[in-house]
GROMACS .gro file of N, CA, C and O in nm:
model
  320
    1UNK      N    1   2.230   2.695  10.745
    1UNK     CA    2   2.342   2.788  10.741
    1UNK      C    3   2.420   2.787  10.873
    1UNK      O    4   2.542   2.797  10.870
    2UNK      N    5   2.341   2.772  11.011
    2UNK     CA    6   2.410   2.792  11.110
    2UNK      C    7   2.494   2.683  11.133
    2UNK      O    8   2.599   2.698  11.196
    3UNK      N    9   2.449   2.544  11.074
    3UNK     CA   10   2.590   2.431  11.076
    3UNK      C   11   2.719   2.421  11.001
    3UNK      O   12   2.816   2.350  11.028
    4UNK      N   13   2.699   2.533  10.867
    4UNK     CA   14   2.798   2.529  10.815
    4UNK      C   15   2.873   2.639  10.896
    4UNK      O   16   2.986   2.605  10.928
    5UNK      N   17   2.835   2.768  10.939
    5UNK     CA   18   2.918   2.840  10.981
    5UNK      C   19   3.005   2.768  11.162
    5UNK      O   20   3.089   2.827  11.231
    6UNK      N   21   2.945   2.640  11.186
    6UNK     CA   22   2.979   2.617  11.328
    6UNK      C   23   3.086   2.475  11.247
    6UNK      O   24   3.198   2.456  11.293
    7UNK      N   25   3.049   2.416  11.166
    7UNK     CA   26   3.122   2.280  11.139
    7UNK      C   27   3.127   2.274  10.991
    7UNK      O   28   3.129   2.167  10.929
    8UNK      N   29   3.130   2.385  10.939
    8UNK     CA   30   3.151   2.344  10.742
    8UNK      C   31   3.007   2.275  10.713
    8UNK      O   32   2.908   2.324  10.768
    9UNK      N   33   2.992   2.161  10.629
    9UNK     CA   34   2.920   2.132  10.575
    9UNK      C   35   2.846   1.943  10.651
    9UNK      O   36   2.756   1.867  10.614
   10UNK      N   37   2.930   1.940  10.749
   10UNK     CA   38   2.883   1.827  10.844
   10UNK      C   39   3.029   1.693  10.803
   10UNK      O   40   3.040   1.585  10.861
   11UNK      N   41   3.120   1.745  10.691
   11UNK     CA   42   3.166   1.617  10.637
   11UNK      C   43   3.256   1.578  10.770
   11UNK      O   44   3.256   1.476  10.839
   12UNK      N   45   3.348   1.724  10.782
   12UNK     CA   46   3.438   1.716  10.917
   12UNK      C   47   3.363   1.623  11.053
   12UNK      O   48   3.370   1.505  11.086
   13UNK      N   49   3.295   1.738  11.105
   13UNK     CA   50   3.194   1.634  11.214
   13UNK      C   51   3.125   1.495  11.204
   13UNK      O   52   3.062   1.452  11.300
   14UNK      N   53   3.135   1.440  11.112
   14UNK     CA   54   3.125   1.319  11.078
   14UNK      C   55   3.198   1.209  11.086
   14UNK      O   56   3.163   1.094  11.111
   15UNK      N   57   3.366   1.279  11.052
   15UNK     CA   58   3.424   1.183  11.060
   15UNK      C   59   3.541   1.234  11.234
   15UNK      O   60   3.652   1.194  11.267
   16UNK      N   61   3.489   1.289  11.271
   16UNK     CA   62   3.517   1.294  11.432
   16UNK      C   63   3.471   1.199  11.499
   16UNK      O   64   3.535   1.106  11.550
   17UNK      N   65   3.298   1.229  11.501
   17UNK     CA   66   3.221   1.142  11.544
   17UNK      C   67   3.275   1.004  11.495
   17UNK      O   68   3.333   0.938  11.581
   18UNK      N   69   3.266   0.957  11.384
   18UNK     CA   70   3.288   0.825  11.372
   18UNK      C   71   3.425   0.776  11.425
   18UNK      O   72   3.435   0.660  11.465
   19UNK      N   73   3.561   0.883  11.427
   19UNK     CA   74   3.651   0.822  11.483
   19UNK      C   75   3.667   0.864  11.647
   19UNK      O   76   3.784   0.877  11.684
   20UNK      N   77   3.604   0.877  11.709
   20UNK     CA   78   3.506   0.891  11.834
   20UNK      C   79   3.474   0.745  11.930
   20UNK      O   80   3.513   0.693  12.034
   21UNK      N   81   3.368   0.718  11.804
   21UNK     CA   82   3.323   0.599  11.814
   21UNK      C   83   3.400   0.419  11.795
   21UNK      O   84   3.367   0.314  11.851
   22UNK      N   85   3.498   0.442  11.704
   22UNK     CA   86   3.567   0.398  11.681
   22UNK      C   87   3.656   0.371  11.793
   22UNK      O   88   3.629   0.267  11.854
   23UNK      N   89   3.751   0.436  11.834
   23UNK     CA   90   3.848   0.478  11.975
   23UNK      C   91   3.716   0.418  12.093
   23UNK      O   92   3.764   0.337  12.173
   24UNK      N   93   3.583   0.440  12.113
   24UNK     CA   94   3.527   0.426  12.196
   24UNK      C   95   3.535   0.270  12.213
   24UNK      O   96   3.567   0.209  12.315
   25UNK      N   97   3.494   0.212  12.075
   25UNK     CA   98   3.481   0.038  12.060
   25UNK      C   99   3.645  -0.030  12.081
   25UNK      O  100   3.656  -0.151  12.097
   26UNK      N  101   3.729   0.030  12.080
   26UNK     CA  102   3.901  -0.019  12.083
   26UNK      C  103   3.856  -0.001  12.250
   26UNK      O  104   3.867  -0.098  12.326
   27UNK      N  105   3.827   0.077  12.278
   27UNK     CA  106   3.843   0.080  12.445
   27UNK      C  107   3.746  -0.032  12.502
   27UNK      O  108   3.766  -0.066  12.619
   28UNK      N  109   3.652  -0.088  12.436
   28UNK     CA  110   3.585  -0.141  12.481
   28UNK      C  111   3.633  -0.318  12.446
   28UNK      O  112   3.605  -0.390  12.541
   29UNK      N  113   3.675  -0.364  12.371
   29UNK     CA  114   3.728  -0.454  12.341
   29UNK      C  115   3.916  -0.522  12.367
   29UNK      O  116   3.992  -0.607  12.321
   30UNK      N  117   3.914  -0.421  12.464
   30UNK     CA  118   4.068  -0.453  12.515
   30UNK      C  119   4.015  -0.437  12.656
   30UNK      O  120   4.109  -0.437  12.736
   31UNK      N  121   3.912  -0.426  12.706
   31UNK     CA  122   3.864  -0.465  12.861
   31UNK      C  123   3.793  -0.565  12.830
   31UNK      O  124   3.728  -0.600  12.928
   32UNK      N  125   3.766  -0.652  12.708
   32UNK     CA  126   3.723  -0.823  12.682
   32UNK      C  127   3.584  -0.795  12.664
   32UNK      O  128   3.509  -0.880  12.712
   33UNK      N  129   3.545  -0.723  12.623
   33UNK     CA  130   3.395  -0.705  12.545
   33UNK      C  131   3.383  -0.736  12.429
   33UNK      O  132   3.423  -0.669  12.334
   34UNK      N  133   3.308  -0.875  12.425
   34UNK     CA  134   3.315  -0.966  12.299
   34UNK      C  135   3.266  -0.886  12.160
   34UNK      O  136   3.143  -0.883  12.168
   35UNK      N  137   3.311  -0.815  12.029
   35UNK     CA  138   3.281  -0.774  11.932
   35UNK      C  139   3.113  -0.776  11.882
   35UNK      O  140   3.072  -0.698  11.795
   36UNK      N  141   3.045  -0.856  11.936
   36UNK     CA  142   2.879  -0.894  11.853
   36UNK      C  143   2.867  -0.808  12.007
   36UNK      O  144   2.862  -0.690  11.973
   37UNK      N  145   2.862  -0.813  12.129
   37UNK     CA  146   2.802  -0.736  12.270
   37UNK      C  147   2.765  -0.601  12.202
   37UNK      O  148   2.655  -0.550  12.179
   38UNK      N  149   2.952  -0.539  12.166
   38UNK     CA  150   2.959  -0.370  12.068
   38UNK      C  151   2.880  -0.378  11.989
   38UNK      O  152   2.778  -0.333  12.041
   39UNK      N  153   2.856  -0.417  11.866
   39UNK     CA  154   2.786  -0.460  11.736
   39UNK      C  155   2.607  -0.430  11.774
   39UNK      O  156   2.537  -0.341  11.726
   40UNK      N  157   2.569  -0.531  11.870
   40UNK     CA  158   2.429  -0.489  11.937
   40UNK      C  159   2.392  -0.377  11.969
   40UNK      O  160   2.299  -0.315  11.918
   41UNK      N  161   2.509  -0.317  12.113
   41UNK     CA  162   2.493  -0.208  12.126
   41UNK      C  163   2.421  -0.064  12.029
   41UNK      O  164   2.322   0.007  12.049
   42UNK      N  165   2.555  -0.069  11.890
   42UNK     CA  166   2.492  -0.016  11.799
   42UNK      C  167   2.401   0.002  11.753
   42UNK      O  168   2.331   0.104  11.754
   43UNK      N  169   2.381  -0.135  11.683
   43UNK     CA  170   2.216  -0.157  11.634
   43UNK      C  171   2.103  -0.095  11.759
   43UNK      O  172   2.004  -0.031  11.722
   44UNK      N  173   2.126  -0.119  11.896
   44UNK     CA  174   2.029  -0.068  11.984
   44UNK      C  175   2.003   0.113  11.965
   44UNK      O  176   1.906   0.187  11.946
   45UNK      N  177   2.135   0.127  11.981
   45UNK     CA  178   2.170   0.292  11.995
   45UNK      C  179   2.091   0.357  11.817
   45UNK      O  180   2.004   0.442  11.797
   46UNK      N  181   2.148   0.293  11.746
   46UNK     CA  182   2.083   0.342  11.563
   46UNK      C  183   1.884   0.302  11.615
   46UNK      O  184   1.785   0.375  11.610
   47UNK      N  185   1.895   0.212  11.644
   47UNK     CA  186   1.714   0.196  11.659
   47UNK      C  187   1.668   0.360  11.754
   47UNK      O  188   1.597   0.448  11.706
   48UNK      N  189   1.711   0.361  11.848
   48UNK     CA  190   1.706   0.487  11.921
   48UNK      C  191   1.698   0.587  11.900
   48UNK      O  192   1.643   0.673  11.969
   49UNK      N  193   1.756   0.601  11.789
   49UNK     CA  194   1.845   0.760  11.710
   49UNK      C  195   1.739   0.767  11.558
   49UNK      O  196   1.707   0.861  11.485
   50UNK      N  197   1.713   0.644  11.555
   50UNK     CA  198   1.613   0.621  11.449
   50UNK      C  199   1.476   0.682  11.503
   50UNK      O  200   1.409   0.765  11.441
   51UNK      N  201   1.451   0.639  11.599
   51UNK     CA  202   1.305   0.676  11.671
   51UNK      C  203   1.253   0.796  11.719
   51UNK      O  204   1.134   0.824  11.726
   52UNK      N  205   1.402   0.906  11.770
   52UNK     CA  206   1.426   1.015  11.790
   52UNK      C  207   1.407   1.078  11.681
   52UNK      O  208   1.298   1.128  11.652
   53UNK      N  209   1.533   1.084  11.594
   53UNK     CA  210   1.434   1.144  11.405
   53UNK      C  211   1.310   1.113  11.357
   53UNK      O  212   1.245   1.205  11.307
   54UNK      N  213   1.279   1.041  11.360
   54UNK     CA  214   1.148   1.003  11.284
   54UNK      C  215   1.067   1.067  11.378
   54UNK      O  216   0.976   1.116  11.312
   55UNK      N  217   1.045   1.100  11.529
   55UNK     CA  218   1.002   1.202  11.625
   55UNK      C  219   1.003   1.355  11.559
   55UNK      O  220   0.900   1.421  11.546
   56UNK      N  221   1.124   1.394  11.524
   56UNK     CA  222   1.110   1.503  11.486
   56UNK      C  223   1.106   1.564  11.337
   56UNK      O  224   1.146   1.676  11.308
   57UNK      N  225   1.062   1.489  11.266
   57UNK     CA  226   1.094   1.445  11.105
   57UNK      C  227   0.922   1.541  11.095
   57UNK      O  228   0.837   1.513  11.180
   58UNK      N  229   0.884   1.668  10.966
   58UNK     CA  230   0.791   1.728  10.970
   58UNK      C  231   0.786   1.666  10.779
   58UNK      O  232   0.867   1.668  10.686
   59UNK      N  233   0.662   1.625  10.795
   59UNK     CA  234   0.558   1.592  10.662
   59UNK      C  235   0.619   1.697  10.578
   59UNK      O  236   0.691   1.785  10.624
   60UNK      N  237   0.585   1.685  10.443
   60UNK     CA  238   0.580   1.754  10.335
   60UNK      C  239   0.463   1.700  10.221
   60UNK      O  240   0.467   1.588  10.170
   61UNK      N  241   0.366   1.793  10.195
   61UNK     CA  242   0.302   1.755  10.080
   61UNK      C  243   0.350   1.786   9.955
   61UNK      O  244   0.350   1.892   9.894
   62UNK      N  245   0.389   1.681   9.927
   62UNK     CA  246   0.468   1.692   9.756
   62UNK      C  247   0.372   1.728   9.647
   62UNK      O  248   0.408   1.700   9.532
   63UNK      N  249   0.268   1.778   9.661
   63UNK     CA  250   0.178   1.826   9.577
   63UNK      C  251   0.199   2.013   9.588
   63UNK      O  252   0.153   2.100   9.515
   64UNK      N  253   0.290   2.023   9.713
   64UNK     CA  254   0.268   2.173   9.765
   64UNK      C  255   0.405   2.245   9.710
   64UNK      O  256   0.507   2.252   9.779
   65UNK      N  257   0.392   2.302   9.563
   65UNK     CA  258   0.578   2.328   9.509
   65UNK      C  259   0.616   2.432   9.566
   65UNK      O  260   0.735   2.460   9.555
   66UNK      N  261   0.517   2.535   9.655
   66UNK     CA  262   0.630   2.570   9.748
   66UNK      C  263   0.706   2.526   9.850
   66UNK      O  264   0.824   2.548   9.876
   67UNK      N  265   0.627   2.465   9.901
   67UNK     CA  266   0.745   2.386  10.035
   67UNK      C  267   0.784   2.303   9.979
   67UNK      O  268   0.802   2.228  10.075
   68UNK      N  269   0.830   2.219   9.855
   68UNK     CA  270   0.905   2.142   9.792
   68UNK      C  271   1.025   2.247   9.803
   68UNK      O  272   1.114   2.238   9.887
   69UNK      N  273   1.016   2.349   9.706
   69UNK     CA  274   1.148   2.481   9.712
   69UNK      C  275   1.150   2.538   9.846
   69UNK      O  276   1.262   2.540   9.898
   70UNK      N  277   1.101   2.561   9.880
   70UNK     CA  278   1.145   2.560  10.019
   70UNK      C  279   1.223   2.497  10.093
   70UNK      O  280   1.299   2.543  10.177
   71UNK      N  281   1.200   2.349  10.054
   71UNK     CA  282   1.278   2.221  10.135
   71UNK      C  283   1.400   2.220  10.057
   71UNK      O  284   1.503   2.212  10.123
   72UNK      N  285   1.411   2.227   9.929
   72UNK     CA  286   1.548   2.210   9.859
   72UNK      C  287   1.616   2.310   9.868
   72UNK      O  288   1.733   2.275   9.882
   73UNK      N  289   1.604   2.444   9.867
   73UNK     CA  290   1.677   2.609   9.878
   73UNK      C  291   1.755   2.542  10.034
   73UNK      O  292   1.867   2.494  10.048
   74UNK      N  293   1.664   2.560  10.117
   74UNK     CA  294   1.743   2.529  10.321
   74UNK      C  295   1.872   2.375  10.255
   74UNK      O  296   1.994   2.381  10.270
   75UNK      N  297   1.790   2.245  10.179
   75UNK     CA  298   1.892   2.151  10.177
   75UNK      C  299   2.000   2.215  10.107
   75UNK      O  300   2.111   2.184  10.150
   76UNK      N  301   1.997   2.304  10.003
   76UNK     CA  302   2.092   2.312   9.904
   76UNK      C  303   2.158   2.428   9.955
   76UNK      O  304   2.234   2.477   9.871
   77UNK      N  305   2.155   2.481  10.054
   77UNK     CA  306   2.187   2.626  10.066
   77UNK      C  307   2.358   2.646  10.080
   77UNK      O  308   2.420   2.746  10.045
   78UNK      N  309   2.419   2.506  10.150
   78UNK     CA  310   2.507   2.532  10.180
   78UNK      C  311   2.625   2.465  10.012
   78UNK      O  312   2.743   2.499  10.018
   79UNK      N  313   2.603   2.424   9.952
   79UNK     CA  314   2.654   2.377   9.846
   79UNK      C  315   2.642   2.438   9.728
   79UNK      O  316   2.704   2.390   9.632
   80UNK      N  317   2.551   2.573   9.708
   80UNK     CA  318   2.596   2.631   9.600
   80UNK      C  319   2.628   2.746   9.638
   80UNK      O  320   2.674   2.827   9.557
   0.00000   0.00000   0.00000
């Protein structure tokens, strides 16, 4: 709830960020930073960001139907 009341539903902040990132790689390729250098980068930075979530990523026993509803009520909360 507290992300929708700070940024809607994440769609907006999404596409900031990506045109962010975007503007970031134009800046970076008109000072002659060969396109695959950027491209790596990424892939480095997503491995990173990957490793960080999966850090903070908490189990669920899918045998347990309350914290199943639990998990879907918090996912779904902001869409119905």
């Amino acid at each position: 709830h507290a992300q929708d009341v700070e940024a809607g539903d994440g769609t907006t902040s999404v596409v900031v960020i990506a045109g962010s990132l975007l503007g970031a790689c134009l800046n970076l390729l008109n000072r002659g930073i060969h396109p695959t250098k950027i491209s790596d980068a990424f892939q480095i930075a997503r491995n990173e960001a990957d490793k960080i979530i999966t850090g903070m990523a908490v189990g669920i026993d899918l045998g347990n139907r309350e914290a199943l509803v639990n998990s879907a009520t918090t996912s779904l909360a902001s869409k119905v």
